[in-house]
XYZ file of N, CA and C in Angstrom:
651
model
N -13.296 -1.476 -13.873
C -13.700 -0.274 -14.911
C -13.068 -0.602 -16.176
N -13.944 -0.806 -17.044
C -13.269 -1.494 -18.512
C -12.431 -0.439 -19.160
N -12.962 0.685 -19.006
C -12.582 1.962 -19.967
C -12.454 3.205 -19.022
N -11.393 4.042 -19.440
C -11.119 5.329 -18.542
C -12.149 6.321 -18.651
N -12.910 6.721 -17.629
C -13.988 7.670 -17.601
C -13.297 9.052 -18.627
N -14.208 9.628 -19.002
C -14.015 11.101 -19.575
C -13.539 12.205 -18.388
N -12.572 12.949 -18.889
C -12.167 13.796 -17.977
C -12.716 15.263 -17.833
N -13.749 15.271 -18.533
C -14.838 16.503 -18.137
C -16.232 16.122 -18.960
N -17.192 16.908 -18.652
C -18.498 16.548 -18.812
C -19.206 17.946 -19.809
N -19.855 17.345 -20.586
C -20.608 18.506 -21.500
C -22.440 18.544 -21.094
N -22.848 19.657 -21.345
C -24.224 19.642 -21.059
C -24.986 20.199 -22.234
N -25.916 19.673 -22.652
C -27.028 20.389 -23.742
C -27.593 21.472 -23.184
N -27.870 22.326 -23.916
C -28.617 23.610 -23.564
C -27.876 24.805 -24.230
N -28.550 26.236 -24.007
C -28.155 27.024 -24.766
C -26.497 27.644 -24.021
N -25.671 27.667 -25.239
C -24.256 27.842 -24.786
C -23.709 29.296 -25.195
N -22.802 29.832 -24.031
C -22.486 31.357 -24.229
C -20.937 31.188 -24.652
N -20.487 31.365 -25.554
C -18.883 31.285 -25.611
C -18.265 32.470 -24.758
N -17.015 32.012 -24.274
C -16.569 33.179 -23.260
C -14.956 33.902 -24.110
N -14.715 35.081 -23.789
C -14.057 35.832 -24.575
C -12.405 34.972 -24.225
N -11.773 34.737 -25.291
C -10.230 34.245 -24.999
C -9.536 34.815 -23.946
N -8.702 34.138 -23.071
C -8.005 34.846 -22.065
C -7.333 35.676 -22.367
N -6.932 36.888 -21.913
C -5.743 37.644 -22.119
C -4.353 37.323 -21.309
N -3.338 36.934 -22.248
C -2.048 36.533 -21.360
C -1.166 37.573 -21.103
N -1.546 38.972 -21.434
C -0.526 40.184 -21.448
C -1.063 40.884 -20.241
N -0.080 41.518 -19.609
C -0.495 42.344 -18.592
C -1.042 41.766 -17.416
N -1.605 42.856 -16.387
C -1.920 42.268 -15.003
C -0.930 42.270 -13.837
N -1.322 41.965 -12.882
C -0.196 41.816 -11.855
C 0.701 40.682 -12.049
N 1.823 40.845 -11.520
C 2.718 39.629 -11.614
C 2.244 38.545 -10.351
N 2.738 37.396 -10.584
C 2.553 36.207 -9.352
C 2.851 36.695 -8.242
N 3.766 37.293 -8.274
C 4.396 37.547 -6.820
C 3.275 38.605 -6.139
N 3.167 39.496 -6.910
C 2.199 40.625 -6.379
C 0.587 39.849 -6.031
N 0.471 38.915 -7.091
C -0.964 38.290 -6.546
C -0.720 37.549 -5.398
N 0.370 36.879 -5.050
C 0.466 36.109 -4.140
C 0.422 36.843 -2.685
N 1.057 38.029 -2.873
C 1.116 39.179 -1.666
C -0.002 39.447 -1.279
N -0.814 39.922 -2.266
C -2.171 40.521 -2.164
C -3.419 39.427 -1.589
N -3.191 38.189 -1.953
C -4.455 37.195 -1.696
C -4.797 37.624 -0.686
N -6.178 37.555 -0.160
C -6.717 37.345 0.804
C -8.256 36.944 0.589
N -8.950 36.494 1.714
C -10.463 36.402 1.476
C -11.260 37.600 1.914
N -12.105 37.845 0.786
C -12.664 39.167 0.800
C -14.396 38.811 0.935
N -15.109 39.157 1.844
C -16.640 38.784 1.940
C -17.373 40.206 1.617
N -17.159 41.311 1.504
C -17.855 42.364 1.158
C -17.883 42.579 -0.206
N -18.894 42.652 -0.850
C -19.112 42.858 -2.609
C -19.818 43.980 -2.706
N -19.535 44.765 -3.830
C -20.347 45.870 -4.511
C -21.458 45.172 -5.505
N -22.466 46.024 -5.660
C -23.514 45.523 -6.820
C -23.097 45.755 -8.433
N -21.729 45.975 -8.108
C -21.084 46.388 -9.689
C -21.066 44.935 -10.369
N -21.635 45.013 -11.607
C -21.341 43.793 -12.476
C -20.177 43.473 -13.055
N -19.657 42.356 -13.244
C -18.422 41.801 -13.735
C -18.835 41.820 -15.400
N -17.645 42.393 -16.307
C -18.008 42.069 -17.374
C -17.696 40.701 -18.176
N -18.204 40.219 -19.170
C -18.073 39.170 -19.889
C -16.494 38.577 -19.900
N -15.610 39.669 -20.588
C -14.115 39.382 -20.514
C -13.875 39.140 -19.292
N -13.912 39.577 -18.390
C -13.273 39.571 -16.898
C -13.813 37.984 -16.396
N -15.183 37.881 -16.272
C -15.764 36.259 -16.210
C -14.691 35.261 -16.806
N -14.803 35.516 -18.510
C -13.809 34.353 -18.914
C -12.677 34.344 -18.684
N -11.660 35.479 -18.094
C -10.622 35.390 -17.604
C -10.408 34.749 -16.243
N -11.437 34.780 -15.423
C -11.572 34.175 -14.211
C -11.513 32.832 -14.197
N -12.710 32.434 -15.025
C -12.990 30.686 -15.224
C -11.843 30.058 -15.947
N -10.836 30.612 -16.941
C -10.002 30.095 -17.654
C -8.794 30.066 -16.330
N -8.415 31.097 -15.746
C -7.531 31.171 -14.740
C -7.894 30.248 -13.579
N -9.124 29.801 -13.203
C -9.379 28.839 -12.351
C -9.272 27.600 -13.038
N -9.433 27.036 -14.001
C -9.849 25.829 -14.375
C -9.831 25.581 -15.976
N -9.161 26.537 -16.607
C -9.297 26.413 -18.048
C -8.359 25.536 -18.968
N -8.418 25.132 -19.946
C -7.396 24.170 -20.591
C -6.319 24.920 -21.269
N -5.172 24.351 -21.033
C -3.977 25.073 -21.305
C -3.436 24.419 -22.636
N -3.653 23.005 -22.960
C -3.248 22.286 -23.946
C -3.826 21.376 -24.040
N -3.976 20.552 -25.397
C -4.917 19.453 -25.615
C -3.777 18.473 -26.147
N -4.405 17.006 -25.486
C -3.429 15.942 -25.985
C -4.347 14.794 -26.502
N -3.917 13.604 -26.513
C -4.753 12.549 -26.798
C -5.737 12.819 -27.840
N -5.378 12.817 -29.130
C -6.119 13.202 -30.232
C -7.308 14.045 -29.885
N -6.891 15.098 -29.386
C -8.006 16.439 -29.050
C -9.048 15.700 -28.020
N -9.031 15.029 -27.330
C -9.738 14.583 -26.283
C -9.728 14.350 -24.994
N -8.256 15.073 -24.730
C -7.855 15.282 -23.292
C -7.420 16.592 -23.033
N -7.644 17.374 -22.382
C -7.439 18.859 -22.166
C -6.352 18.763 -20.601
N -5.439 19.502 -20.816
C -4.525 20.040 -19.642
C -5.033 20.999 -19.223
N -4.918 21.301 -17.788
C -5.909 22.722 -17.233
C -4.562 23.403 -16.570
N -5.441 24.893 -15.969
C -4.579 25.403 -15.281
C -4.355 25.115 -13.770
N -5.127 23.998 -13.272
C -4.637 23.536 -12.113
C -4.014 21.823 -12.291
N -3.233 21.591 -11.290
C -2.939 20.103 -11.497
C -3.714 19.361 -11.086
N -3.648 18.041 -11.348
C -4.660 16.865 -10.899
C -3.916 15.392 -10.764
N -4.101 14.953 -9.914
C -3.593 13.531 -9.663
C -3.816 12.594 -10.596
N -2.692 12.185 -11.068
C -2.879 11.034 -12.244
C -3.201 11.789 -13.593
N -3.520 12.887 -13.754
C -3.999 13.689 -14.733
C -5.452 13.118 -14.938
N -6.328 13.156 -13.861
C -7.520 12.709 -14.117
C -8.545 13.675 -13.948
N -8.348 14.676 -13.670
C -9.252 16.007 -13.733
C -10.622 15.392 -12.948
N -10.761 15.374 -11.773
C -12.350 14.732 -11.182
C -13.240 15.781 -11.100
N -12.619 17.168 -11.092
C -13.269 18.402 -10.574
C -14.345 18.904 -11.929
N -15.442 19.369 -11.534
C -16.259 19.935 -12.574
C -16.661 21.395 -11.651
N -16.807 22.345 -12.919
C -16.968 23.796 -12.383
C -18.372 24.066 -12.805
N -19.293 24.868 -11.821
C -20.768 25.333 -12.204
C -20.465 26.772 -11.679
N -21.505 27.602 -12.428
C -21.449 28.881 -11.928
C -22.700 29.527 -11.773
N -22.919 29.936 -10.858
C -24.121 30.675 -10.312
C -24.039 32.129 -10.630
N -24.602 32.723 -11.896
C -24.445 34.076 -12.356
C -25.614 34.879 -11.627
N -25.333 35.959 -11.077
C -25.766 37.044 -10.436
C -26.120 38.167 -11.429
N -24.569 38.612 -11.205
C -24.540 40.016 -12.119
C -23.426 40.026 -12.887
N -23.298 39.686 -14.246
C -22.497 39.635 -15.190
C -23.076 40.546 -16.421
N -22.654 41.229 -17.064
C -23.076 41.931 -18.020
C -23.220 41.124 -19.291
N -24.368 41.284 -19.894
C -24.656 40.250 -21.060
C -25.122 39.246 -20.996
N -25.030 38.389 -19.723
C -25.370 37.173 -19.212
C -26.886 37.235 -18.452
N -27.718 36.256 -18.644
C -28.695 36.563 -17.777
C -28.492 35.619 -16.450
N -28.847 36.193 -15.564
C -28.748 35.514 -14.054
C -29.446 33.934 -14.182
N -28.779 33.042 -13.791
C -28.615 31.711 -14.323
C -27.588 30.404 -13.397
N -27.670 29.442 -13.617
C -26.878 28.434 -13.022
C -26.285 27.729 -14.493
N -25.107 27.724 -14.481
C -24.481 27.366 -15.907
C -23.103 26.269 -15.483
N -22.903 25.531 -16.482
C -21.704 24.829 -16.285
C -20.696 25.297 -17.092
N -19.505 24.974 -16.620
C -18.234 25.512 -17.447
C -17.890 24.393 -18.355
N -17.905 24.557 -19.609
C -17.242 23.670 -20.684
C -15.706 24.020 -21.025
N -15.115 22.831 -20.439
C -13.546 23.114 -20.719
C -13.118 23.262 -22.300
N -13.781 21.942 -22.812
C -13.368 22.251 -24.256
C -13.786 23.434 -25.130
N -14.766 23.925 -24.989
C -15.171 25.309 -25.746
C -14.902 26.524 -24.789
N -14.245 26.581 -23.472
C -14.435 27.936 -22.914
C -15.567 28.780 -22.942
N -16.392 28.168 -22.322
C -17.759 28.679 -22.303
C -18.940 28.151 -21.373
N -19.704 28.806 -21.268
C -21.032 28.416 -20.371
C -22.406 28.072 -20.997
N -22.547 26.601 -20.327
C -23.827 25.991 -20.885
C -25.153 26.426 -19.692
N -26.131 27.012 -20.130
C -27.156 27.218 -19.025
C -27.880 26.039 -18.828
N -27.888 25.833 -17.569
C -28.753 24.789 -16.863
C -30.078 25.063 -16.266
N -30.152 26.099 -15.533
C -31.331 26.688 -15.037
C -31.313 28.370 -15.228
N -32.304 28.988 -15.386
C -32.434 30.334 -15.284
C -32.858 30.869 -13.999
N -32.395 32.159 -13.431
C -32.738 32.647 -12.273
C -31.478 33.031 -11.240
N -31.752 33.594 -10.240
C -30.615 33.972 -9.681
C -30.976 33.167 -8.068
N -29.993 32.371 -7.986
C -29.913 31.374 -6.856
C -29.035 31.691 -5.689
N -28.746 32.951 -5.622
C -28.052 33.378 -4.502
C -28.396 33.060 -3.143
N -29.859 33.291 -3.109
C -30.544 33.212 -1.881
C -30.497 31.634 -1.324
N -30.703 30.775 -2.454
C -30.753 29.114 -2.327
C -29.309 29.141 -1.617
N -28.228 29.446 -1.964
C -27.040 28.957 -1.919
C -26.654 29.680 -0.683
N -27.139 30.725 -0.265
C -26.827 31.162 1.052
C -27.468 30.357 2.176
N -28.691 29.703 1.905
C -29.611 29.278 2.980
C -28.719 27.786 3.056
N -28.236 27.006 1.682
C -27.481 25.977 2.140
C -26.090 25.954 2.702
N -25.775 27.248 2.831
C -24.431 27.545 3.410
C -24.366 28.056 4.608
N -25.383 27.567 5.373
C -25.493 28.067 6.868
C -25.687 29.693 6.889
N -26.355 30.067 5.803
C -26.841 31.533 5.791
C -25.759 32.766 5.777
N -24.668 32.040 5.007
C -23.600 32.954 4.601
C -23.933 33.990 3.527
N -24.037 35.299 3.856
C -24.838 36.341 3.171
C -24.060 36.819 1.897
N -22.769 36.463 1.979
C -21.838 36.926 0.863
C -22.462 36.151 -0.451
N -22.778 35.090 -0.437
C -23.375 34.135 -1.416
C -24.549 34.832 -2.245
N -25.256 35.739 -1.460
C -26.582 36.572 -2.010
C -25.772 37.946 -2.914
N -24.708 38.386 -2.419
C -24.025 39.682 -2.683
C -23.030 39.491 -3.930
N -22.512 38.305 -3.879
C -21.366 38.132 -4.843
C -21.969 38.541 -6.542
N -20.928 38.467 -7.266
C -21.393 38.759 -8.796
C -21.583 37.588 -9.232
N -20.553 36.381 -8.837
C -20.827 35.007 -9.232
C -20.595 34.385 -8.066
N -21.122 32.824 -8.134
C -20.435 31.657 -7.076
C -20.149 30.701 -7.818
N -18.816 30.318 -7.732
C -18.389 28.880 -8.278
C -18.580 27.948 -7.341
N -19.136 26.960 -7.937
C -19.410 25.494 -7.137
C -18.613 24.374 -7.922
N -17.855 23.710 -7.169
C -17.038 22.656 -7.634
C -17.616 21.263 -7.245
N -17.656 20.512 -8.226
C -18.193 19.037 -7.717
C -16.816 18.196 -8.160
N -16.977 16.909 -7.708
C -16.098 16.078 -7.684
C -17.088 14.749 -8.813
N -16.484 14.481 -9.582
C -17.053 13.261 -10.483
C -15.989 12.018 -9.717
N -16.602 11.170 -9.054
C -15.706 10.081 -8.242
C -15.108 9.094 -9.006
N -15.724 8.319 -10.099
C -15.388 7.628 -10.827
C -14.014 7.770 -11.464
N -13.967 9.143 -11.724
C -12.724 9.564 -12.725
C -11.537 9.194 -11.995
N -11.476 9.268 -10.589
C -10.208 9.013 -9.622
C -10.239 7.575 -8.954
N -11.382 7.284 -8.696
C -11.403 5.908 -8.081
C -11.323 4.936 -8.923
N -11.283 4.916 -10.318
C -11.190 3.716 -11.017
C -9.729 3.371 -10.850
N -8.797 4.368 -10.837
C -7.108 4.283 -10.439
C -6.820 4.225 -9.294
N -7.346 4.868 -8.198
C -6.703 4.735 -7.089
C -7.503 4.353 -5.927
N -8.486 4.122 -6.314
C -9.612 3.201 -5.333
C -10.167 4.308 -4.092
N -10.125 3.953 -2.854
C -10.678 4.637 -2.015
C -9.574 5.638 -1.452
N -8.254 5.582 -1.870
C -7.321 6.730 -1.642
C -7.525 7.572 -2.290
N -8.384 7.564 -3.531
C -8.574 8.665 -4.502
C -9.492 9.786 -3.818
N -9.705 9.593 -2.805
C -10.605 10.523 -2.046
C -9.589 11.933 -1.489
N -8.494 11.331 -1.166
C -7.213 12.375 -0.722
C -6.945 13.329 -2.113
N -6.787 12.785 -3.059
C -6.627 13.332 -4.409
C -7.592 14.097 -4.683
N -8.507 13.658 -4.628
C -9.871 14.831 -5.111
C -9.826 15.976 -4.379
N -9.756 16.028 -3.096
C -9.697 17.228 -2.250
C -8.508 18.138 -2.254
N -7.281 17.341 -2.732
C -6.152 17.956 -2.953
C -6.318 18.616 -4.454
N -6.905 18.031 -5.355
C -7.338 18.777 -6.339
C -8.081 20.024 -6.382
N -9.042 19.953 -5.605
C -10.049 20.780 -5.226
C -9.164 22.080 -4.793
N -8.791 22.026 -3.724
C -7.376 22.907 -3.220
C -6.854 23.368 -4.317
N -5.997 22.774 -4.980
C -5.437 23.591 -6.342
C -6.324 24.682 -6.969
N -7.418 24.042 -7.251
C -8.567 25.031 -8.273
C -9.018 26.268 -7.436
N -9.122 25.980 -6.030
C -9.246 27.120 -5.128
C -8.504 28.439 -5.187
N -7.000 27.982 -4.923
C -6.104 28.867 -4.965
C -5.911 29.333 -6.120
N -6.087 28.856 -7.454
C -6.120 29.311 -8.893
C -7.356 30.627 -8.857
N -8.270 30.177 -7.956
C -9.364 31.360 -8.114
C -9.030 32.669 -7.369
N -8.201 32.087 -6.189
C -7.944 33.316 -5.356
C -6.794 34.265 -5.932
N -5.891 33.326 -6.847
C -4.866 34.167 -7.617
C -5.747 35.115 -8.645
N -6.547 34.362 -9.481
C -7.022 34.718 -10.655
C -7.693 36.343 -10.030
N -8.501 36.036 -9.278
C -9.562 37.140 -8.499
C -8.693 38.153 -8.198
N -7.479 38.235 -7.433
C -6.594 39.145 -6.817
C -6.195 39.920 -8.389
N -5.676 39.288 -9.202
C -4.858 39.717 -10.528
C -5.882 40.353 -11.018
N -7.132 40.501 -11.053
C -8.345 41.059 -11.732
C -8.751 42.193 -10.937
N -8.215 42.175 -9.634
C -8.762 43.280 -8.931
C -10.315 42.902 -8.254
N -10.717 41.510 -7.987
C -11.908 41.154 -7.618
C -11.545 40.715 -6.172
N -12.747 40.512 -5.213
C -12.917 39.557 -4.058
C -13.130 38.394 -4.301
N -12.522 37.806 -3.328
C -13.148 36.043 -3.495
C -13.005 35.315 -1.959
N -13.911 34.769 -1.690
C -13.926 33.988 -0.571
C -14.312 32.443 -0.894
N -13.671 31.273 -0.504
C -13.967 30.060 -0.641
C -14.683 29.597 0.285
N -15.481 28.799 0.357
C -16.586 28.207 1.088
C -16.535 26.608 1.501
N -16.493 26.088 2.401
C -16.504 24.651 2.807
C -17.658 24.222 3.305
N -18.242 25.341 4.248
C -19.529 25.084 5.058
C -20.765 25.195 4.207
N -21.428 23.871 3.863
C -22.614 24.035 3.097
C -23.274 22.582 3.307
N -24.723 22.426 3.028
C -25.153 21.143 3.165
C -25.342 20.568 1.744
N -24.443 19.303 1.619
C -24.115 18.881 0.546
C -25.486 18.653 -0.251
N -26.324 18.090 0.165
C -27.620 17.464 -0.554
C -28.411 18.683 -1.056
N -28.331 19.828 -0.339
C -28.822 20.976 -0.788
C -28.383 21.403 -2.140
N -27.082 21.813 -2.121
C -26.255 22.208 -3.112
C -26.485 21.198 -4.592
N -26.279 19.912 -4.027
C -26.394 18.943 -4.997
C -27.807 18.595 -5.785
N -28.703 18.908 -5.221
C -30.255 19.031 -5.625
C -30.178 20.316 -6.785
N -29.553 21.419 -5.997
C -29.787 22.419 -7.050
C -29.005 22.397 -8.230
N -27.925 21.501 -7.876
C -26.860 21.343 -9.235
C -27.855 20.254 -10.176
N -28.537 19.405 -9.599
C -28.898 18.126 -10.329
C -27.796 16.964 -10.388
N -27.228 16.987 -9.492
C -26.370 15.857 -9.239
C -26.657 14.941 -8.124
N -26.201 13.554 -8.412
C -26.859 12.636 -7.341
C -26.125 12.467 -6.026
N -24.903 13.212 -6.028
C -24.448 13.223 -4.533
C -23.601 11.876 -4.155
N -23.603 10.635 -5.251
C -22.812 9.533 -5.264
C -21.898 9.332 -6.391
N -22.005 9.551 -7.419
C -21.043 9.529 -8.477
C -20.584 10.911 -8.864
N -21.334 11.999 -8.497
C -20.816 13.391 -8.568
C -21.647 14.085 -7.457
N -20.456 15.097 -6.522
C -20.977 15.464 -5.477
C -20.353 17.110 -5.199
N -20.834 17.831 -4.603
C -20.451 19.254 -4.317
C -19.229 18.734 -3.374
N -17.912 19.583 -3.659
C -17.097 19.271 -2.613
C -16.572 20.781 -2.260
N -16.709 21.983 -2.855
C -16.259 23.084 -2.526
C -16.920 24.395 -3.398
N -16.917 25.760 -2.815
C -17.428 26.828 -3.657
C -16.634 27.893 -3.246
N -16.974 28.903 -3.913
C -16.199 30.324 -3.556
C -17.124 31.387 -4.306
N -17.163 32.425 -3.460
C -17.975 33.684 -4.055
C -17.173 34.968 -4.543
N -17.229 35.195 -5.447
C -16.391 36.331 -6.286
C -17.148 37.487 -6.731
N -16.919 38.695 -6.469
C -17.321 39.861 -7.013
C -16.340 41.199 -6.808
N -16.916 42.158 -7.292
C -15.970 43.395 -6.977
C -16.133 43.997 -5.518
N -15.029 44.164 -4.869
C -15.154 44.418 -3.648
C -15.270 45.929 -3.275
N -15.717 46.340 -2.159
C -15.809 47.927 -1.983
C -15.389 48.111 -0.501
């Protein structure tokens, strides 16, 4: 490969800026670690836009910029600083946001609308009938853009991609815990069905991990 791939994607479409993350207050790291657990029972209460923004930034947001403002360090580490993971958000119940499938923009800390509608039923069906995907306020879907890692590490890069996804998943758990939300990550799903929903080809970009998040009861 003659050029280094970009470390993030951007999509055309309606864009929703998210509130800047609040760095003050909240649980300590140690409390969040002690309280972290998988929760599958969600209430129907919506998330606020502020809470969603905080969750997404804590999961995979930009912490600082380098390389002439074209490279963004994240809240999660990545092998070689390549950041192959992309984050999509299936919104079901968030105040002031219509249900739909969105892509998280790292540079702009916002959401770009890809498809309108509530896709909880489709995601649950693609995930072997896991009903929590229909009941959560949001579902986070992580893909891997394989060339970002393979150009440097070759086939060994597949190991690093899944390590990266694990870092992102743990960030989600800790951020959700600190925000008083329930969270459960998901590894059992039919790749092709989720890829089709996202509009990715399953070859250069493919779904690798998901999480359901919402208010617990």
